[in-house]
GROMACS .gro file of N, CA and C in nm:
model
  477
    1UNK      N    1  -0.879   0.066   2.523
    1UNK     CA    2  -0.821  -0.031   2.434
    1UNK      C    3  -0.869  -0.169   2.476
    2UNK      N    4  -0.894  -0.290   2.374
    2UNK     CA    5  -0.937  -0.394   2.414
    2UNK      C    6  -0.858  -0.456   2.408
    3UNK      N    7  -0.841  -0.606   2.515
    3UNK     CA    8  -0.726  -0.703   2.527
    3UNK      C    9  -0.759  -0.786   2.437
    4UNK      N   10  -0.791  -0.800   2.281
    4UNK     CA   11  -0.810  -0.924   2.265
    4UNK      C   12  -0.654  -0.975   2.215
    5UNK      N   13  -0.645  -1.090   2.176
    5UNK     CA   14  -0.470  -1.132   2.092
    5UNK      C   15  -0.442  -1.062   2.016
    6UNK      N   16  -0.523  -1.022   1.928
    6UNK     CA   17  -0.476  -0.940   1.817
    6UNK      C   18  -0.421  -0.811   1.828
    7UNK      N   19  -0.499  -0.702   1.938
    7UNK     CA   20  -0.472  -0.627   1.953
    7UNK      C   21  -0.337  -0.604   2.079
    8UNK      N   22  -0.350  -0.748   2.151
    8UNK     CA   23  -0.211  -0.734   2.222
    8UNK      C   24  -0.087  -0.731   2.123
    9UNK      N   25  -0.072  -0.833   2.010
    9UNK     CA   26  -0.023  -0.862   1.945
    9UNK      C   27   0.040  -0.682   1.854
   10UNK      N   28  -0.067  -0.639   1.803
   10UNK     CA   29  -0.053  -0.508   1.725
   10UNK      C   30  -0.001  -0.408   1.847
   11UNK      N   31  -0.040  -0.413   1.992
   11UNK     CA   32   0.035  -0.315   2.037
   11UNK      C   33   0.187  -0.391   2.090
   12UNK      N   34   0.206  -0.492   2.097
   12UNK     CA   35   0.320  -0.542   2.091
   12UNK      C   36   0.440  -0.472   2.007
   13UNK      N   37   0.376  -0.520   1.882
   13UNK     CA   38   0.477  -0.466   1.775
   13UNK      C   39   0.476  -0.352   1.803
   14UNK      N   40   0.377  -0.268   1.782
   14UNK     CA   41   0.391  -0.114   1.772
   14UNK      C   42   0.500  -0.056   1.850
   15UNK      N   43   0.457  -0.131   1.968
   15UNK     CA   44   0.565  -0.060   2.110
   15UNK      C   45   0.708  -0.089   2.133
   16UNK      N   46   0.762  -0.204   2.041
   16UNK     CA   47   0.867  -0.245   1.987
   16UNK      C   48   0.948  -0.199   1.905
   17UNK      N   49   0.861  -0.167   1.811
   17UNK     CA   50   0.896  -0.074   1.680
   17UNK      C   51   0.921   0.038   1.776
   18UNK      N   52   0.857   0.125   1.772
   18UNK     CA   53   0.867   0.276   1.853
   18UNK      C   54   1.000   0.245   1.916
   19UNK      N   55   1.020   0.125   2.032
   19UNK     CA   56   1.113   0.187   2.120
   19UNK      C   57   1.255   0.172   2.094
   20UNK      N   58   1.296   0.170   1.910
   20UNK     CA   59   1.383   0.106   1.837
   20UNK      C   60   1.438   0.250   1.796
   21UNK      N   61   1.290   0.386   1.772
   21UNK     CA   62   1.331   0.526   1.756
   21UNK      C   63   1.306   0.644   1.839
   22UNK      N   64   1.308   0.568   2.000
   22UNK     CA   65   1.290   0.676   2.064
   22UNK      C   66   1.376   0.821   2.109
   23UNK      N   67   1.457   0.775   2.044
   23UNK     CA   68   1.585   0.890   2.038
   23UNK      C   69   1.575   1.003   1.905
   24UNK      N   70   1.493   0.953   1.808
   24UNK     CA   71   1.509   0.940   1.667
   24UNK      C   72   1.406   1.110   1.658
   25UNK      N   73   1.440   1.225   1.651
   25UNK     CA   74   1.356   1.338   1.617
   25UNK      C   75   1.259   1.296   1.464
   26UNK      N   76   1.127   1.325   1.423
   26UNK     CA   77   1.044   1.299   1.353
   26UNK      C   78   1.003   1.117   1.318
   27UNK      N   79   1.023   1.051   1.446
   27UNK     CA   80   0.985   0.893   1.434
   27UNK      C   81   0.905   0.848   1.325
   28UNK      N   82   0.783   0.952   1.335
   28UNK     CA   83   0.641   0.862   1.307
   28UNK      C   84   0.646   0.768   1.173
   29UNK      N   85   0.714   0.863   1.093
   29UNK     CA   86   0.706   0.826   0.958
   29UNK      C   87   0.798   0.659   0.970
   30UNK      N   88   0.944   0.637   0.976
   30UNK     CA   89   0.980   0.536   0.957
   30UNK      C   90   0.931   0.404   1.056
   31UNK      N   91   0.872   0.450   1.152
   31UNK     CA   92   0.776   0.390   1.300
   31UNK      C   93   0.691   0.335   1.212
   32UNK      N   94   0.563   0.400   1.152
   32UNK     CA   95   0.481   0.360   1.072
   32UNK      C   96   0.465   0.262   0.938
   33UNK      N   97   0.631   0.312   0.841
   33UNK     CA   98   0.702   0.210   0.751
   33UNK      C   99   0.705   0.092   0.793
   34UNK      N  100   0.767   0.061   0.881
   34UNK     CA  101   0.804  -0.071   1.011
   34UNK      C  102   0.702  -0.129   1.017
   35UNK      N  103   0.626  -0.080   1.114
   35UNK     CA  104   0.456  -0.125   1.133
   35UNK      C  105   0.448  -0.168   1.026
   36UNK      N  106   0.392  -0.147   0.884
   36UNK     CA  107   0.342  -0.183   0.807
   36UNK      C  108   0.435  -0.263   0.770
   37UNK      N  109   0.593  -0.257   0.760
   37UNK     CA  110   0.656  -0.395   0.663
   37UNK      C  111   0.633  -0.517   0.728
   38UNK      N  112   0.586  -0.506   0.891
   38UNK     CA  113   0.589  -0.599   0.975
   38UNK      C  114   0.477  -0.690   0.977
   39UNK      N  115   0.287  -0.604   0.970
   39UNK     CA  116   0.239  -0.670   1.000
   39UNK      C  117   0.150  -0.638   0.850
   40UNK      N  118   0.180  -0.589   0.723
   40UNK     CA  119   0.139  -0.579   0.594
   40UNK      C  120   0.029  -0.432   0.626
   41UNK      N  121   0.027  -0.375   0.727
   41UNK     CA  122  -0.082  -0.301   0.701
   41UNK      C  123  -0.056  -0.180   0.860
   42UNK      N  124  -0.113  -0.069   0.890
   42UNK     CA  125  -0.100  -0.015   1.000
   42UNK      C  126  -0.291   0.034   1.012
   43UNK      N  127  -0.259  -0.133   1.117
   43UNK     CA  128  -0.408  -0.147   1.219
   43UNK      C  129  -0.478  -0.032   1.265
   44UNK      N  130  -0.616  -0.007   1.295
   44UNK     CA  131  -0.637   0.130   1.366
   44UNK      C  132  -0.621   0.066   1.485
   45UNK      N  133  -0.590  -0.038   1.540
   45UNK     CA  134  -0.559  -0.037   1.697
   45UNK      C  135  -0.403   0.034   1.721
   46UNK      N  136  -0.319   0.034   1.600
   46UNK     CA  137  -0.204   0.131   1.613
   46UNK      C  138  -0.223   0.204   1.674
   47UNK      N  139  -0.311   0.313   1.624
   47UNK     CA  140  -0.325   0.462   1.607
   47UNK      C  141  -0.301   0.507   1.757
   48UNK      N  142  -0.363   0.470   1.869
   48UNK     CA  143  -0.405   0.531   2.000
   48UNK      C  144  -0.221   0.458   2.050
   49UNK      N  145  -0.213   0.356   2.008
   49UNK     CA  146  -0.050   0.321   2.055
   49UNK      C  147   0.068   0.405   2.013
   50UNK      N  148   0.054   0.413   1.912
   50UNK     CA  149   0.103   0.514   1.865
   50UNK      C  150   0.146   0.705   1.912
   51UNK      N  151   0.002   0.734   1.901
   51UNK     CA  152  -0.039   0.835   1.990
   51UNK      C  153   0.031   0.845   2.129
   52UNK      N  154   0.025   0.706   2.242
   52UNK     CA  155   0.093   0.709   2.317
   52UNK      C  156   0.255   0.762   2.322
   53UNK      N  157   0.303   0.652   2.249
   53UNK     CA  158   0.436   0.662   2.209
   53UNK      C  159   0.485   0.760   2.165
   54UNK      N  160   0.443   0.870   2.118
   54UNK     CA  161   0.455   0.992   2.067
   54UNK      C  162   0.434   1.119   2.097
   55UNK      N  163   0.358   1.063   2.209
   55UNK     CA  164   0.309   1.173   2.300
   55UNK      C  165   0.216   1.302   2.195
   56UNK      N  166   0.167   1.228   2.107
   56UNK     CA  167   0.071   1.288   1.980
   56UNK      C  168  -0.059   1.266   2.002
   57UNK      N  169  -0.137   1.349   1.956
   57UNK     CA  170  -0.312   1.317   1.929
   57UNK      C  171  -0.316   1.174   1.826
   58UNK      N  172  -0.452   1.154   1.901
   58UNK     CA  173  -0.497   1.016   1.808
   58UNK      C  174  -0.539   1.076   1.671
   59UNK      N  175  -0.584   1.221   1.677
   59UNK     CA  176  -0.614   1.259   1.514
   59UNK      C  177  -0.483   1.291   1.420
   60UNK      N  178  -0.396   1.361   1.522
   60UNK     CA  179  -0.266   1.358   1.439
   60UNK      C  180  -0.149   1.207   1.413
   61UNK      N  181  -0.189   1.140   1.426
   61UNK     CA  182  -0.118   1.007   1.383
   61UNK      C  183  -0.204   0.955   1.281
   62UNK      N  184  -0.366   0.935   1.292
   62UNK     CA  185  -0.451   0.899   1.191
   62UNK      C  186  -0.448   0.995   1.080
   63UNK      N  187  -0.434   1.110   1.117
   63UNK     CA  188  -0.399   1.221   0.995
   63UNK      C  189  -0.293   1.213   0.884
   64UNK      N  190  -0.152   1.150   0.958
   64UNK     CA  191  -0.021   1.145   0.911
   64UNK      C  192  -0.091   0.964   0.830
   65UNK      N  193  -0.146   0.890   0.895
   65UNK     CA  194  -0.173   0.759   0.815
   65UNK      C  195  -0.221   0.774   0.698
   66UNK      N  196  -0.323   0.853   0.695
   66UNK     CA  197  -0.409   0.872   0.564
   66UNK      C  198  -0.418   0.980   0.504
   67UNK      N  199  -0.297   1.060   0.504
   67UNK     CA  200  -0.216   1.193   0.413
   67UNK      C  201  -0.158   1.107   0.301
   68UNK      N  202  -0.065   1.000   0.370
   68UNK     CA  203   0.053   0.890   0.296
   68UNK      C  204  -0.010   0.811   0.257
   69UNK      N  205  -0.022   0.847   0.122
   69UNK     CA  206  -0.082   0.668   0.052
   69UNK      C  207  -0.029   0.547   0.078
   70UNK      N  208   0.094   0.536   0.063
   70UNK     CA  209   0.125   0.441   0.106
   70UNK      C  210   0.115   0.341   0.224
   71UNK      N  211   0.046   0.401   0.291
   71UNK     CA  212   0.049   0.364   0.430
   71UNK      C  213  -0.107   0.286   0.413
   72UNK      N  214  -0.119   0.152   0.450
   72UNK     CA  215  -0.280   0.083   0.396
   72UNK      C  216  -0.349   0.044   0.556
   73UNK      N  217  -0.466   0.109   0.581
   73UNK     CA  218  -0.495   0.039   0.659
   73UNK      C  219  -0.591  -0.103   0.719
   74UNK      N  220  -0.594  -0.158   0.581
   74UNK     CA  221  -0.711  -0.275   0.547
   74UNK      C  222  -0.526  -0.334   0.509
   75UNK      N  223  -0.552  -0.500   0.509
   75UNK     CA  224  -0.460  -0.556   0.451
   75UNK      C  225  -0.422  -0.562   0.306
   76UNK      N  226  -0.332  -0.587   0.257
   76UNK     CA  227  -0.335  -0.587   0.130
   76UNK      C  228  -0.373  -0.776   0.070
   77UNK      N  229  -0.411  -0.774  -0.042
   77UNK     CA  230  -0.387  -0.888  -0.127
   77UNK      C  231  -0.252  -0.963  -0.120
   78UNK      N  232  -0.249  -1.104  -0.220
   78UNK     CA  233  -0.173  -1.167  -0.201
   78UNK      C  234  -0.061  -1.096  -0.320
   79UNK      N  235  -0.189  -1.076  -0.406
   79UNK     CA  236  -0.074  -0.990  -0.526
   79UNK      C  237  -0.124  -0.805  -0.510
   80UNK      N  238  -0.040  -0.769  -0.499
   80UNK     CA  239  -0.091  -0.620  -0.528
   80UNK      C  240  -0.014  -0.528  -0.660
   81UNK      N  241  -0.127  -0.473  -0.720
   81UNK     CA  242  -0.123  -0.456  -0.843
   81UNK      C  243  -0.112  -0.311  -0.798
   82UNK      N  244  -0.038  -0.175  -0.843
   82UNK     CA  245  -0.038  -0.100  -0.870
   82UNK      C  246  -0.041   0.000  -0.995
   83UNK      N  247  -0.134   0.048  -1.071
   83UNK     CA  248  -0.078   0.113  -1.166
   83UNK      C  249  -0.084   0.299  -1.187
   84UNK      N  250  -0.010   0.315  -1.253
   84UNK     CA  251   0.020   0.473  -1.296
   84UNK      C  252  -0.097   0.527  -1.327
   85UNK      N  253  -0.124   0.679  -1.285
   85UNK     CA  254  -0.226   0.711  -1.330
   85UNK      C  255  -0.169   0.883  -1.366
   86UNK      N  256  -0.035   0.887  -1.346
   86UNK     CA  257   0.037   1.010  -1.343
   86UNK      C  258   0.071   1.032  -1.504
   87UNK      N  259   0.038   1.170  -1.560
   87UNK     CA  260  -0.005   1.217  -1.642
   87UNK      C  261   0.056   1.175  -1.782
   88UNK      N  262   0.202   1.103  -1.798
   88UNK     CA  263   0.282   1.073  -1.910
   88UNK      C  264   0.244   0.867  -1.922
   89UNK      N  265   0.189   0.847  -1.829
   89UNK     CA  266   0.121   0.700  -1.845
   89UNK      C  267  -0.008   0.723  -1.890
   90UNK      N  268  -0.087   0.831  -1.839
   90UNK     CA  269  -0.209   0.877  -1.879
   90UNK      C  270  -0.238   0.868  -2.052
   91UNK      N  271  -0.106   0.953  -2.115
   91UNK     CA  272  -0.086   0.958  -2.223
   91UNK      C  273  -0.105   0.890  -2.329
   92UNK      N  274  -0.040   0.777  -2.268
   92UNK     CA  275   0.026   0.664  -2.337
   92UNK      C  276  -0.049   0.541  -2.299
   93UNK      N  277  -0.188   0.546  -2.230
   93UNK     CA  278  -0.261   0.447  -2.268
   93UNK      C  279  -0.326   0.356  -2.085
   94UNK      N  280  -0.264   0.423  -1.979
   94UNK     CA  281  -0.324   0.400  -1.851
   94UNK      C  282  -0.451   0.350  -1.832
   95UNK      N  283  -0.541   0.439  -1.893
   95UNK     CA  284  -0.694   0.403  -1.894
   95UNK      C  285  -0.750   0.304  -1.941
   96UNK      N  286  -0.665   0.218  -2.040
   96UNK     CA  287  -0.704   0.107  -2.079
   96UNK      C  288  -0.649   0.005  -1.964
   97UNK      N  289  -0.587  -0.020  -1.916
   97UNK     CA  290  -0.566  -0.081  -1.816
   97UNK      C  291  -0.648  -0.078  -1.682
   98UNK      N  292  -0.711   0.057  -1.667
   98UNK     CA  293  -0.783   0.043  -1.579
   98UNK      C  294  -0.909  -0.030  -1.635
   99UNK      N  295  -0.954   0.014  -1.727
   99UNK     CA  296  -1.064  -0.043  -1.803
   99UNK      C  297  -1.059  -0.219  -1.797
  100UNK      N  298  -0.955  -0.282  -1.842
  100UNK     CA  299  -0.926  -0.406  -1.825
  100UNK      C  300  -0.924  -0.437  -1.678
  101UNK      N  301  -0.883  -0.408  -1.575
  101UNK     CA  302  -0.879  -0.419  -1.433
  101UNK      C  303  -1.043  -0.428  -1.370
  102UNK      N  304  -1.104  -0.310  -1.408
  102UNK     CA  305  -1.229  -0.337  -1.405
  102UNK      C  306  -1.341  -0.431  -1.466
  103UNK      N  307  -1.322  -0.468  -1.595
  103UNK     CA  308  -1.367  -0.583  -1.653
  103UNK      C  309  -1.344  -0.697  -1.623
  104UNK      N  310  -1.244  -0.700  -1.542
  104UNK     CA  311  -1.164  -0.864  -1.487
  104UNK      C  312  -1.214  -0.848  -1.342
  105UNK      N  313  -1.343  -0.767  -1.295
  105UNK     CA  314  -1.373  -0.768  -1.206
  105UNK      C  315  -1.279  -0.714  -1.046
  106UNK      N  316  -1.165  -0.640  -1.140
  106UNK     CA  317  -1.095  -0.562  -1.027
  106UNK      C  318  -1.191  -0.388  -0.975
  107UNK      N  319  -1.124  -0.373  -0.866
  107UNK     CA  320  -1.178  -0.234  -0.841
  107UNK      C  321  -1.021  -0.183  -0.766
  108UNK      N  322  -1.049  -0.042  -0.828
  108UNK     CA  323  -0.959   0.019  -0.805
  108UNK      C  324  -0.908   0.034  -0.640
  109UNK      N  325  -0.824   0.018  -0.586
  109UNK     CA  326  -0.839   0.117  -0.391
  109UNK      C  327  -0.947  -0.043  -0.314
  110UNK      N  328  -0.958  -0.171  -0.373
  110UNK     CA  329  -1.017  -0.242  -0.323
  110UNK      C  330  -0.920  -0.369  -0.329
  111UNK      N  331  -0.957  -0.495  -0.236
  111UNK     CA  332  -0.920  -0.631  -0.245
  111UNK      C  333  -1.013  -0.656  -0.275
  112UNK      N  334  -0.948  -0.793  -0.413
  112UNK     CA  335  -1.053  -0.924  -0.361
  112UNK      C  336  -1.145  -0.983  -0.268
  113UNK      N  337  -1.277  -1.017  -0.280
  113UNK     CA  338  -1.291  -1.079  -0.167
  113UNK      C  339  -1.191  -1.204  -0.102
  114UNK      N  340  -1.167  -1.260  -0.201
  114UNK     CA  341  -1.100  -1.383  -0.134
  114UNK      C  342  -0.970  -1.358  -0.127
  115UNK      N  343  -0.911  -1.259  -0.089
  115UNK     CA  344  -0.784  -1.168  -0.043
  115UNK      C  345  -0.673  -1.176  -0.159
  116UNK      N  346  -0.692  -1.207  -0.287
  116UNK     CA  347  -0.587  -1.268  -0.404
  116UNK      C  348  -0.561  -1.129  -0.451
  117UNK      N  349  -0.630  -1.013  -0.465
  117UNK     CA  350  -0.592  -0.946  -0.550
  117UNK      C  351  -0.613  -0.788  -0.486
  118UNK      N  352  -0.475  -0.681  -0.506
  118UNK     CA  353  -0.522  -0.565  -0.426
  118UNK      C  354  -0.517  -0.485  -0.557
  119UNK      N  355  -0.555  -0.401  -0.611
  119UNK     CA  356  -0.532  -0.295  -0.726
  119UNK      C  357  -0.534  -0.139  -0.679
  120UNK      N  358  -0.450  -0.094  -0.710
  120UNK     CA  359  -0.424   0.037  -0.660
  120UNK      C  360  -0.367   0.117  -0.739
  121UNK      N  361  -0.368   0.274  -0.759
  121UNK     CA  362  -0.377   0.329  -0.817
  121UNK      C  363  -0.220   0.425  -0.736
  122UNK      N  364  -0.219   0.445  -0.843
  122UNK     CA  365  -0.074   0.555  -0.824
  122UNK      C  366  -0.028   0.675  -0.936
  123UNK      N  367   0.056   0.777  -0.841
  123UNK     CA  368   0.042   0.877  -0.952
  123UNK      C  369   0.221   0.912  -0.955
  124UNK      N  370   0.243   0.804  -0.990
  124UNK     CA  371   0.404   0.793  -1.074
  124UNK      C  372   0.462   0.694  -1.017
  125UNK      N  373   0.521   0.613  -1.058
  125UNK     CA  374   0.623   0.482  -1.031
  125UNK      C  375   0.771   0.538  -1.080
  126UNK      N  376   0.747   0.653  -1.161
  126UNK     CA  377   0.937   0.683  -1.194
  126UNK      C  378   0.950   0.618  -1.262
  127UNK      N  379   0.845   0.554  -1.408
  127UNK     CA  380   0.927   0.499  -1.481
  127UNK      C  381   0.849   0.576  -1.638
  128UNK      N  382   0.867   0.683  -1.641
  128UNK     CA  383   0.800   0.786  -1.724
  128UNK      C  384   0.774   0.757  -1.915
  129UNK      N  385   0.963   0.744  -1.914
  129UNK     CA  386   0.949   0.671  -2.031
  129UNK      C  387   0.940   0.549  -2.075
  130UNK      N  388   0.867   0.464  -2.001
  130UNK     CA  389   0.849   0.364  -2.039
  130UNK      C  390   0.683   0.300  -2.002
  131UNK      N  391   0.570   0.421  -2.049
  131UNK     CA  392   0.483   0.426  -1.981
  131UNK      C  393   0.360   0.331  -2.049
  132UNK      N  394   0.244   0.274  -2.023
  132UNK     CA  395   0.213   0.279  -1.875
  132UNK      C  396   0.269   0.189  -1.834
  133UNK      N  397   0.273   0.219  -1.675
  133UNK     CA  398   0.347   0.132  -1.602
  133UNK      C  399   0.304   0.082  -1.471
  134UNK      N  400   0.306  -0.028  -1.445
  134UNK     CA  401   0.226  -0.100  -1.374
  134UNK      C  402   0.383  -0.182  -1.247
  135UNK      N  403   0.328  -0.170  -1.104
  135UNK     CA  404   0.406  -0.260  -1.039
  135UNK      C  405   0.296  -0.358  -0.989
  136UNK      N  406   0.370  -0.459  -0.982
  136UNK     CA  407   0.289  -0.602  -0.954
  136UNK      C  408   0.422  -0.694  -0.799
  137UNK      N  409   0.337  -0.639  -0.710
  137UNK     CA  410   0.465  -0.676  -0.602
  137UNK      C  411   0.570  -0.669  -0.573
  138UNK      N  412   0.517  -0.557  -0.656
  138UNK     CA  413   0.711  -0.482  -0.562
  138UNK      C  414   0.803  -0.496  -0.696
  139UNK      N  415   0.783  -0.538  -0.823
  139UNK     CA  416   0.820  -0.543  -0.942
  139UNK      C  417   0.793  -0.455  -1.049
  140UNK      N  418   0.872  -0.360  -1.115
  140UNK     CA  419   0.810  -0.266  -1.205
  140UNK      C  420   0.800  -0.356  -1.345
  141UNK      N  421   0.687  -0.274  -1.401
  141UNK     CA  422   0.683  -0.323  -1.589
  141UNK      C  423   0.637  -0.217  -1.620
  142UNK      N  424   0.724  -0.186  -1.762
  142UNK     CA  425   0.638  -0.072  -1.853
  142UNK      C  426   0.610  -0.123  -1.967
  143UNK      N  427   0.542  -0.022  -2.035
  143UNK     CA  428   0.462  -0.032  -2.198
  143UNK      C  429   0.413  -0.155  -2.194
  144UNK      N  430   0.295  -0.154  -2.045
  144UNK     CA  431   0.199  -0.267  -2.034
  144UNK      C  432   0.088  -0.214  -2.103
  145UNK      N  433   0.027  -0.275  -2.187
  145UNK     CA  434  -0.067  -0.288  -2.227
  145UNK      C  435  -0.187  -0.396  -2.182
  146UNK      N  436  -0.374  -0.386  -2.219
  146UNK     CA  437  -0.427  -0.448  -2.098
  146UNK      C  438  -0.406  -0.631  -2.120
  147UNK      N  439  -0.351  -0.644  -2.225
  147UNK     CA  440  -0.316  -0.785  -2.275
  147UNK      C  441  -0.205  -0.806  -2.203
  148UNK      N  442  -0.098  -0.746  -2.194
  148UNK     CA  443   0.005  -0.771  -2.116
  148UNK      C  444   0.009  -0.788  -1.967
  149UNK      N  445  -0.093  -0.691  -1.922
  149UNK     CA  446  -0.108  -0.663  -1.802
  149UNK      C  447  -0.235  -0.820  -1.735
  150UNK      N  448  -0.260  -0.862  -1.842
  150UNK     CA  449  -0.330  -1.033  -1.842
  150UNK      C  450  -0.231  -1.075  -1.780
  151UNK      N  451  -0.136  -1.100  -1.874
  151UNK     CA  452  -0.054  -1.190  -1.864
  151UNK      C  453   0.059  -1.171  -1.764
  152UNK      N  454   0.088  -1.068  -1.677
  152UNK     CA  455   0.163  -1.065  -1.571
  152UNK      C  456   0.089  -1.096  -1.501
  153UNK      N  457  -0.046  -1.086  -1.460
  153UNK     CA  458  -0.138  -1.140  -1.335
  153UNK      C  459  -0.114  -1.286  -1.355
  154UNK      N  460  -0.121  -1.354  -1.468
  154UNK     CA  461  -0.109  -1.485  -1.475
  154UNK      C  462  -0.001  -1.542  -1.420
  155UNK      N  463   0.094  -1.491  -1.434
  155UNK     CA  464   0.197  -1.508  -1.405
  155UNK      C  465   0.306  -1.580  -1.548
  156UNK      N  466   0.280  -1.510  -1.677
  156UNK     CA  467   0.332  -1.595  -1.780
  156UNK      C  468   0.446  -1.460  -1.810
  157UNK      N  469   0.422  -1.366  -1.761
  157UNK     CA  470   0.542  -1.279  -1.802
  157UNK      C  471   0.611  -1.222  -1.709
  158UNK      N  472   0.767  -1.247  -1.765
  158UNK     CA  473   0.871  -1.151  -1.700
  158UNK      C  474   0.901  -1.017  -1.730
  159UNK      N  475   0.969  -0.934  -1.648
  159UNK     CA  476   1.004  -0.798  -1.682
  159UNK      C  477   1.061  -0.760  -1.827
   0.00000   0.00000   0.00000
């Protein structure tokens, strides 16, 4: 492991977090939640800290990271865009949104370069009938369309 700040810093937290569920039978998962609400993302300098703490392989913690989508290990954007790609949004018009996402120079599973924008793909938000449906920071919207879905990036529309 290398000493630089950052990585003291990331095993800091890590080892903090952890020693909050060391009593706790199946840690990793809410260990990992933590990590990420803490520092927006779970670092691969985690992984081997982790591993420690768990008395787990470094492949089985990196395994459990990137099983869970949710779990990002690049940072996210300032806005992160999620949308439905689960089969009753599909229906009802998903693909045009991706289509628009891509034309506005988004990519799917990528940031911005200049860190403004994360777009990500998902396969249900739970909001079925009211599809497609797009979260934009932690905010749901449905029966976005790619005009609509403009205009929440802009920031001109509410839920």
């Amino acid at each position: 492991m290398t000493t630089s700040a950052s990585d003291v810093t990331v095993e800091s937290v890590v080892r903090r977090v952890a020693a909050g569920h060391r009593d706790q039978r199946g840690a990793l998962l809410p260990v990992l939640h933590a990590v990420q609400a803490e520092l927006g993302h779970v670092p691969h300098e985690a992984i081997p800290v982790l591993a420690d703490e768990f008395n787990l392989s470094r492949a089985d913690v990196h395994g459990v990271v990137t099983f869970y989508h949710d779990f990002r290990r690049e940072p996210a954007g300032r806005t992160t865009v999620r949308i439905c790609r689960a089969e009753a949004c599909q229906a009802l018009g998903a693909d045009g949104l991706v289509t628009y996402a891509r034309e506005a120079g988004l990519t799917l599973g990528e940031t911005t370069a200049d860190g403004a924008v994360t777009v990500e793909q998902v396969f249900c938000l739970g909001n079925c009938a009211l599809g497609p449906a797009v979260e934009v920071n932690g905010r749901l919207y449905g029966r976005v369309g790619p005009a609509r879905l403009g205009s929440i990036l802009d920031g001109t529309v509410s839920s």
